[in-house]
JSON list of C-alpha atoms in Angstrom, two decimals:
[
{"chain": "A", "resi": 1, "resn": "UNK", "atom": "CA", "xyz": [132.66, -68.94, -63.51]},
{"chain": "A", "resi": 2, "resn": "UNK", "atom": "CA", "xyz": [133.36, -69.47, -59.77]},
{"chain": "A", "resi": 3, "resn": "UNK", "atom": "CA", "xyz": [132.12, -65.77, -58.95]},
{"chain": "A", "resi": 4, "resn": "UNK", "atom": "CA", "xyz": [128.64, -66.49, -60.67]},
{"chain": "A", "resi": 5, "resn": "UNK", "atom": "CA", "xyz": [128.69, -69.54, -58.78]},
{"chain": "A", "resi": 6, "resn": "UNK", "atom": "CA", "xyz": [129.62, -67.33, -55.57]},
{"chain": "A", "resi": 7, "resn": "UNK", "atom": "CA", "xyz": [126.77, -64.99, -56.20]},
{"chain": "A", "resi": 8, "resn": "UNK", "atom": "CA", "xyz": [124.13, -67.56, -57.45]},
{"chain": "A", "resi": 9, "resn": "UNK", "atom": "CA", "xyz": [124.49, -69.36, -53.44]},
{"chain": "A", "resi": 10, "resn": "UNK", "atom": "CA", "xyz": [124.71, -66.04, -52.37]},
{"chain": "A", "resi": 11, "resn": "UNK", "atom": "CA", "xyz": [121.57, -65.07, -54.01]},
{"chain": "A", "resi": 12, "resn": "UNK", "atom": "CA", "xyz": [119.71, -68.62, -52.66]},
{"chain": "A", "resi": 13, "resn": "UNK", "atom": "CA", "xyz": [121.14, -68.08, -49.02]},
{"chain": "A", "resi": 14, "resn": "UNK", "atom": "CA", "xyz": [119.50, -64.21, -48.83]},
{"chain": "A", "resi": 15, "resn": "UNK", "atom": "CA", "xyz": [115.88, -65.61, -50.23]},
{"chain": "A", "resi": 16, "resn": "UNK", "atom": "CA", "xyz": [116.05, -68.52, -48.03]},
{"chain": "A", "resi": 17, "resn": "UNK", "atom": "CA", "xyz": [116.79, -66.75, -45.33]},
{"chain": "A", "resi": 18, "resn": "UNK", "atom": "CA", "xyz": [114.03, -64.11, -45.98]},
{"chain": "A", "resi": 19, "resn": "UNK", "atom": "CA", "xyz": [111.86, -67.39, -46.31]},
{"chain": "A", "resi": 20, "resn": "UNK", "atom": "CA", "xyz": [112.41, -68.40, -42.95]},
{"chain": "A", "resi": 21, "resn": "UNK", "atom": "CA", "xyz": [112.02, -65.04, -41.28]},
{"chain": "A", "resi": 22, "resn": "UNK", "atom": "CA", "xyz": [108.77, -64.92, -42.44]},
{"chain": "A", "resi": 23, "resn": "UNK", "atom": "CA", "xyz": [107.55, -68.23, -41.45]},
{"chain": "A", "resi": 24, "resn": "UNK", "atom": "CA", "xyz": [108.98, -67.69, -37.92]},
{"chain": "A", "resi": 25, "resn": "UNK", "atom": "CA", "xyz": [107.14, -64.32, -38.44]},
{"chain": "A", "resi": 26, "resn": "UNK", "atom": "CA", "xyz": [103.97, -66.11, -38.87]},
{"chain": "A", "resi": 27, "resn": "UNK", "atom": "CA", "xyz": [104.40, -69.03, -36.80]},
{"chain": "A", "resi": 28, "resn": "UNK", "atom": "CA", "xyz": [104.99, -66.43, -33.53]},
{"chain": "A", "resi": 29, "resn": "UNK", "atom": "CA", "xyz": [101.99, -64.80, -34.55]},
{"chain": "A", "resi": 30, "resn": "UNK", "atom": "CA", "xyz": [99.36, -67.44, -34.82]},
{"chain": "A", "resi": 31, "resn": "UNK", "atom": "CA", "xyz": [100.77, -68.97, -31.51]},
{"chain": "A", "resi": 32, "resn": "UNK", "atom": "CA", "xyz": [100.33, -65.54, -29.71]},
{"chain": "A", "resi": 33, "resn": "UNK", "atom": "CA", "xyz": [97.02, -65.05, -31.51]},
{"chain": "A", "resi": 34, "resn": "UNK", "atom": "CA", "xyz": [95.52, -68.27, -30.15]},
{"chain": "A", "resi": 35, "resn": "UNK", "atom": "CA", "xyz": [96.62, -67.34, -26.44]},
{"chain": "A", "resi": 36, "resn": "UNK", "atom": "CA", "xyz": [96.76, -63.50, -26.69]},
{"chain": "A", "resi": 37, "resn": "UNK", "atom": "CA", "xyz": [96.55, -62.74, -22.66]},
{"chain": "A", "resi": 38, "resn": "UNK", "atom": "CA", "xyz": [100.18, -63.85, -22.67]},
{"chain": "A", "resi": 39, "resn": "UNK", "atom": "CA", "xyz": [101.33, -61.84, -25.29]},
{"chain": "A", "resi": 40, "resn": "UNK", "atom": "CA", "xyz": [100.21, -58.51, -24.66]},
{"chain": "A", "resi": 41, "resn": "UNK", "atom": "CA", "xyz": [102.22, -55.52, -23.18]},
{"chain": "A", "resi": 42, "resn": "UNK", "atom": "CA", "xyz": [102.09, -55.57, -19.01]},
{"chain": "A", "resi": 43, "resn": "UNK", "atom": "CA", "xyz": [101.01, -52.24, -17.38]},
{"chain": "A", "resi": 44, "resn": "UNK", "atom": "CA", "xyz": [102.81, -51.53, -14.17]},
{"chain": "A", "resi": 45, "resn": "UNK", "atom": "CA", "xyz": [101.44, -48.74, -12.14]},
{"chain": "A", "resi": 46, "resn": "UNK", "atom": "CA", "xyz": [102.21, -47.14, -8.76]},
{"chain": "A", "resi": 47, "resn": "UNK", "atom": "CA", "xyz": [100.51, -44.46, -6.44]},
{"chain": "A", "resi": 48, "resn": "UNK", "atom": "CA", "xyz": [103.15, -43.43, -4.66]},
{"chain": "A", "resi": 49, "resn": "UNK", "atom": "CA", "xyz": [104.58, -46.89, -2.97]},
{"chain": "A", "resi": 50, "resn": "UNK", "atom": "CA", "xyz": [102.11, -48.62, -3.52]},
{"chain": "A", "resi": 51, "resn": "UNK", "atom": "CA", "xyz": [101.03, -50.73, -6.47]},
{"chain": "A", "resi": 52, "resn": "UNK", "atom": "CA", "xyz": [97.58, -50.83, -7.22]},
{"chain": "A", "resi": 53, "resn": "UNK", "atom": "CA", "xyz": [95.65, -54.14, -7.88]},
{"chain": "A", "resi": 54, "resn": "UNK", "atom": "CA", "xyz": [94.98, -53.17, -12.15]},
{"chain": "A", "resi": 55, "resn": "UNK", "atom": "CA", "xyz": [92.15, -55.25, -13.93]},
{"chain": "A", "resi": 56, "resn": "UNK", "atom": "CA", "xyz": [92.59, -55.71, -18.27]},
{"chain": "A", "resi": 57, "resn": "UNK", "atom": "CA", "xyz": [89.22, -54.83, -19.35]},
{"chain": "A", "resi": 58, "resn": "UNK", "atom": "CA", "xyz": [89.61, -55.26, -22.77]},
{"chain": "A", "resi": 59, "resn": "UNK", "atom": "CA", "xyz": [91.45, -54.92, -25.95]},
{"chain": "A", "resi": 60, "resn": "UNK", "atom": "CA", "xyz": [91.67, -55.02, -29.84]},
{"chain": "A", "resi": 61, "resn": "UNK", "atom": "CA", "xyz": [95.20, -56.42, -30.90]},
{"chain": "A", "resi": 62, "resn": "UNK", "atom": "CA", "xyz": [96.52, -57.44, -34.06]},
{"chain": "A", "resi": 63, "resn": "UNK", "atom": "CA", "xyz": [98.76, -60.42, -34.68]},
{"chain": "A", "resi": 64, "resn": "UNK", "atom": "CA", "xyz": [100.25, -60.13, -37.86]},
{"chain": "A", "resi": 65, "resn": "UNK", "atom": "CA", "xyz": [97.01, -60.32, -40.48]},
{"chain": "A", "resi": 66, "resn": "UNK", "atom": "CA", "xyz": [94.76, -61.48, -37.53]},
{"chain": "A", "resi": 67, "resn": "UNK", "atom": "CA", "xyz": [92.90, -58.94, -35.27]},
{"chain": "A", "resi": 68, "resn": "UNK", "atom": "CA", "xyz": [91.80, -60.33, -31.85]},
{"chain": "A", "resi": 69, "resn": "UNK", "atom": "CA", "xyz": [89.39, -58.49, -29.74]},
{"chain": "A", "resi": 70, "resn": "UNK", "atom": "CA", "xyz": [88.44, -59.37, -26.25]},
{"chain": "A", "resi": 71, "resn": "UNK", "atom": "CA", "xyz": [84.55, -57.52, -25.00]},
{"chain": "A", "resi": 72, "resn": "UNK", "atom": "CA", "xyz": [85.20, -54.50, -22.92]},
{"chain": "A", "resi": 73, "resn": "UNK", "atom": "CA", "xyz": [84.33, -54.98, -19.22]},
{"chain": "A", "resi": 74, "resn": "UNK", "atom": "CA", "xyz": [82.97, -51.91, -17.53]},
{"chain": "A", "resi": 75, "resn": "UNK", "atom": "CA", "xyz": [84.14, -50.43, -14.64]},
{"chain": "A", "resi": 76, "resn": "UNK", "atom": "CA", "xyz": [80.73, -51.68, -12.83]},
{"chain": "A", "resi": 77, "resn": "UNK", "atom": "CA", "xyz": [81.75, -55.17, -13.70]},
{"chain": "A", "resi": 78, "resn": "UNK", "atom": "CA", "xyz": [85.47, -55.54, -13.38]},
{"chain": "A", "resi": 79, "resn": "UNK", "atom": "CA", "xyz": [86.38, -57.40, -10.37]},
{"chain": "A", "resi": 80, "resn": "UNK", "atom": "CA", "xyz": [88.61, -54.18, -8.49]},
{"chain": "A", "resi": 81, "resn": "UNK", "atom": "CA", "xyz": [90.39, -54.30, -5.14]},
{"chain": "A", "resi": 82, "resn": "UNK", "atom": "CA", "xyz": [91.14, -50.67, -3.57]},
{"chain": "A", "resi": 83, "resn": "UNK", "atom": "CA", "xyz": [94.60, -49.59, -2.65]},
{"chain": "A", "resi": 84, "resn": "UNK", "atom": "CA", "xyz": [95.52, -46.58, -0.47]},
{"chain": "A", "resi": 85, "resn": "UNK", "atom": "CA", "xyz": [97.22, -43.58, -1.27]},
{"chain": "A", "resi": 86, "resn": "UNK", "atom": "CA", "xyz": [98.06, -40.31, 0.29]},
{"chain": "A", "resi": 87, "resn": "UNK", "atom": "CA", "xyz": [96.52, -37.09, -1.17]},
{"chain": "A", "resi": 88, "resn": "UNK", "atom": "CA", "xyz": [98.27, -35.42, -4.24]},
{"chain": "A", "resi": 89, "resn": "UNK", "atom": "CA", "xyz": [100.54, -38.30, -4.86]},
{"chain": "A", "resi": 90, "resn": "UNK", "atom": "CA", "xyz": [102.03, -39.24, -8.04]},
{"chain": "A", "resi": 91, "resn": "UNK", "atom": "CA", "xyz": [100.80, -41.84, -10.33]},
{"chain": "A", "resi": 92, "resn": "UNK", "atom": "CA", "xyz": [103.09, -43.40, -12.52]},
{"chain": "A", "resi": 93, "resn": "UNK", "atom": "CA", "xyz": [101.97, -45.83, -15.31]},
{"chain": "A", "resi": 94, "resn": "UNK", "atom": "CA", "xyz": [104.57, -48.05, -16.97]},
{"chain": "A", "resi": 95, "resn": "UNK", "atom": "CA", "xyz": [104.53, -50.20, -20.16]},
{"chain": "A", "resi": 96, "resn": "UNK", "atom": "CA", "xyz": [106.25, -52.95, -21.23]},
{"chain": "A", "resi": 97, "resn": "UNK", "atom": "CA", "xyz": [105.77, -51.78, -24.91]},
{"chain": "A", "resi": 98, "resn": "UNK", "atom": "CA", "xyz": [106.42, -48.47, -26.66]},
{"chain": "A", "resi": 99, "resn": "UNK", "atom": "CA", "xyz": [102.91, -46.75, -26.74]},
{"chain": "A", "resi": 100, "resn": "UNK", "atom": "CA", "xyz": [101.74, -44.15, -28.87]},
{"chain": "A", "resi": 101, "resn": "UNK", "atom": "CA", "xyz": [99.24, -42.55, -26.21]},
{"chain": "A", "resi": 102, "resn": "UNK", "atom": "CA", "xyz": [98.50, -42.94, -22.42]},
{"chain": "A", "resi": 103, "resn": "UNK", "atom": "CA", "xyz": [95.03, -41.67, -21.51]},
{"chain": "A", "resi": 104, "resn": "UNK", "atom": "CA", "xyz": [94.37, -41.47, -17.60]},
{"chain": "A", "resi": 105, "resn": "UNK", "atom": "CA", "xyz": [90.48, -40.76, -16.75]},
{"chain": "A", "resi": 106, "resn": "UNK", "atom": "CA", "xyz": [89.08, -40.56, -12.85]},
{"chain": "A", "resi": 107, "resn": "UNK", "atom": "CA", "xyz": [85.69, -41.10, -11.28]},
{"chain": "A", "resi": 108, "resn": "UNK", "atom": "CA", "xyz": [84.49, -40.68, -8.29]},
{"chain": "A", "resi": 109, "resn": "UNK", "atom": "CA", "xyz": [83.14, -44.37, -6.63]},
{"chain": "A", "resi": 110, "resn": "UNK", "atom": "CA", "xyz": [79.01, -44.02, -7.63]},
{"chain": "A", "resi": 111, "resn": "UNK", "atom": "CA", "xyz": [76.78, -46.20, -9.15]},
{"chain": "A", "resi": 112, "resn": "UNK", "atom": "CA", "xyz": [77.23, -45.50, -12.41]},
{"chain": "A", "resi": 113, "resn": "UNK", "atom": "CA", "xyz": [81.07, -43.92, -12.65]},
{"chain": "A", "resi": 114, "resn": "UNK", "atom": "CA", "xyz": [81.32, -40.60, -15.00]},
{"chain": "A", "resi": 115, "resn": "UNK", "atom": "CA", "xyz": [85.15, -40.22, -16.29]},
{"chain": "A", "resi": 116, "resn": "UNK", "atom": "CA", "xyz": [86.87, -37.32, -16.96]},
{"chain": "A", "resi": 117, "resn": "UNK", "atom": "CA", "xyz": [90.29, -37.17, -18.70]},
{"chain": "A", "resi": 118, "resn": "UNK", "atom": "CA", "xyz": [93.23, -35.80, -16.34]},
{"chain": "A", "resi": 119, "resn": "UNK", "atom": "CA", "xyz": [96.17, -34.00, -16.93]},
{"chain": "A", "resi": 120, "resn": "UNK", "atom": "CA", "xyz": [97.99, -34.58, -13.73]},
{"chain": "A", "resi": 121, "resn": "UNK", "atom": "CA", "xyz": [98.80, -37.43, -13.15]},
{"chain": "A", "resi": 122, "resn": "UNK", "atom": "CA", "xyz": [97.92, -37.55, -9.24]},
{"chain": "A", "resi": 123, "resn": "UNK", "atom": "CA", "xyz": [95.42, -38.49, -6.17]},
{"chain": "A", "resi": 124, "resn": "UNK", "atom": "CA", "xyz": [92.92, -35.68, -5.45]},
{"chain": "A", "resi": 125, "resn": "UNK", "atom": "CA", "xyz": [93.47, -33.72, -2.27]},
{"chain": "A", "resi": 126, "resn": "UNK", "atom": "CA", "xyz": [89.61, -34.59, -1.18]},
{"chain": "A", "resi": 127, "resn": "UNK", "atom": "CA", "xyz": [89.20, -37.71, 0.63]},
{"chain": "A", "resi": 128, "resn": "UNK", "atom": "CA", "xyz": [87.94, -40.83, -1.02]},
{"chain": "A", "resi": 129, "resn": "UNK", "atom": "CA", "xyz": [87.42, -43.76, -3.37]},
{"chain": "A", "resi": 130, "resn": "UNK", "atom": "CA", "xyz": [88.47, -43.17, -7.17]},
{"chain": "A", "resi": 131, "resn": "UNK", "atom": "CA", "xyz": [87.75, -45.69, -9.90]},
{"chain": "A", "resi": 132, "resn": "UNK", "atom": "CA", "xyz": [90.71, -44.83, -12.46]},
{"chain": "A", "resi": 133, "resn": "UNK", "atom": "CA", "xyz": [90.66, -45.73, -16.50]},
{"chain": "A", "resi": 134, "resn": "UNK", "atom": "CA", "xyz": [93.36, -46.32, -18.37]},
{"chain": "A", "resi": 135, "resn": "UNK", "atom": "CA", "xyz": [93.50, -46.07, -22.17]},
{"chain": "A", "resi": 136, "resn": "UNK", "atom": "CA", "xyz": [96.39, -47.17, -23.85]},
{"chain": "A", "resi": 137, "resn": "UNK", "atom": "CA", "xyz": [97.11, -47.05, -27.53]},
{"chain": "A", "resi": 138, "resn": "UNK", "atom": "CA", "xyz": [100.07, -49.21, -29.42]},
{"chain": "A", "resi": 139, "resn": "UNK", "atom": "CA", "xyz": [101.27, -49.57, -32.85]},
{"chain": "A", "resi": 140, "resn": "UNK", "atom": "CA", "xyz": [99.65, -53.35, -33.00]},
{"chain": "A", "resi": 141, "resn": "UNK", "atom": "CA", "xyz": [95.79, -52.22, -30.82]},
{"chain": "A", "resi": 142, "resn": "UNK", "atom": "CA", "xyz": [94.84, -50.70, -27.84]},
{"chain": "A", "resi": 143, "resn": "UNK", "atom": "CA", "xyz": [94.07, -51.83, -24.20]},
{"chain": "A", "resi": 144, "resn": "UNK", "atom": "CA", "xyz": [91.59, -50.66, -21.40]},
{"chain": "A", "resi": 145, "resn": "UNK", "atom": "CA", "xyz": [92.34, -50.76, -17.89]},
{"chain": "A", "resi": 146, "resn": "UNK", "atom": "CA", "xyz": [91.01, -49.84, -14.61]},
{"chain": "A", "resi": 147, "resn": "UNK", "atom": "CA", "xyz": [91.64, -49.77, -11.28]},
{"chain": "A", "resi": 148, "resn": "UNK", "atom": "CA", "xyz": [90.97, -48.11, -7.72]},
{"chain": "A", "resi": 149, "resn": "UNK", "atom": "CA", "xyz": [92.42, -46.42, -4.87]},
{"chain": "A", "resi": 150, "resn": "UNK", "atom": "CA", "xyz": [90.83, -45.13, -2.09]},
{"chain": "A", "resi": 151, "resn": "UNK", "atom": "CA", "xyz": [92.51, -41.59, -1.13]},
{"chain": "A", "resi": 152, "resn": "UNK", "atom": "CA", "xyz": [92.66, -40.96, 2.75]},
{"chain": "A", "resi": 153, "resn": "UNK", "atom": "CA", "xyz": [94.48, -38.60, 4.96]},
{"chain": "A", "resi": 154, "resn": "UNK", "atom": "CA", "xyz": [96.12, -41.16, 7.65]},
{"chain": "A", "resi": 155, "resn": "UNK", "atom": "CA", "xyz": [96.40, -45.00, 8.86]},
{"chain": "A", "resi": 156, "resn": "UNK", "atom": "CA", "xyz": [97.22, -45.82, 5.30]},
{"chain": "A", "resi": 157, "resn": "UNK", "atom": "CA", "xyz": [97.65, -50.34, 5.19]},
{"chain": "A", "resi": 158, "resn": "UNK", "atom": "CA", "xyz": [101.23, -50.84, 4.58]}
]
């Protein structure tokens, strides 16, 4: 009798606690779908030692049953502030969430910016201004980024 007793509060503990799991579950994700900016992964990228001013252009995200999508900014539009960087230096692009694919595209600065996907991950040995795209893609969405640098030789700004 006690052991069916034992099992039965056993039993009522597990589904109540699978209850509440959920409901937290859903709770966190209508909170982070009505202010999404604060909930999505942070890119942290660096040319060299210096870290470049990035802009969010846009995203699609999903919180729980609830898909969010912000409009994509282009490049043209996106408010960008250039950093300097050596020739042939490293860029490194950081997440603060496991990502399925990184996508790094470069443009010459022109009117109307053509990318190209690159492989290396670095500044170009000729000197100038690069817009730079970055295309990340997560379990939960994906997220656009850009950002600039402006590629010289010498008197870099610390």
């Amino acid at each position: 009798m006690q052991s069916k007793l034992k099992l039965r509060r056993a039993v009522i503990a597990t589904i109540l606690l699978i209850i509440t799991a959920y409901i937290t579950v859903n709770i966190k994700n209508t909170i982070d779908s009505k202010d999404p900016e604060k909930s999505l992964p942070i890119i942290s990228v660096s040319v060299g030692y210096n870290p470049p001013y990035v802009v969010r252009a846009g995203y699609t995200w999903k919180f729980g049953n609830k898909t969010v999508m912000s409009p994509y900014v282009d490049v043209s539009d996106a408010a960008l502030m250039v950093t300097d960087a050596y020739p042939e230096t490293n860029i490194v692009i950081l997440l603060t969430a496991p990502e399925k694919a990184v996508r790094l595209y470069e443009s010459p600065v022109q009117a109307e910016p053509e990318f190209r996907q690159i492989s290396e991950w670095v500044t170009p040995k000729e000197e100038g201004k690069y817009y730079y795209k970055v295309e990340a893609d997560f379990e939960d969405g994906n997220i656009l980024y850009y950002f600039e640098i402006e590629v010289k030789k010498e008197n870099l700004q610390s």
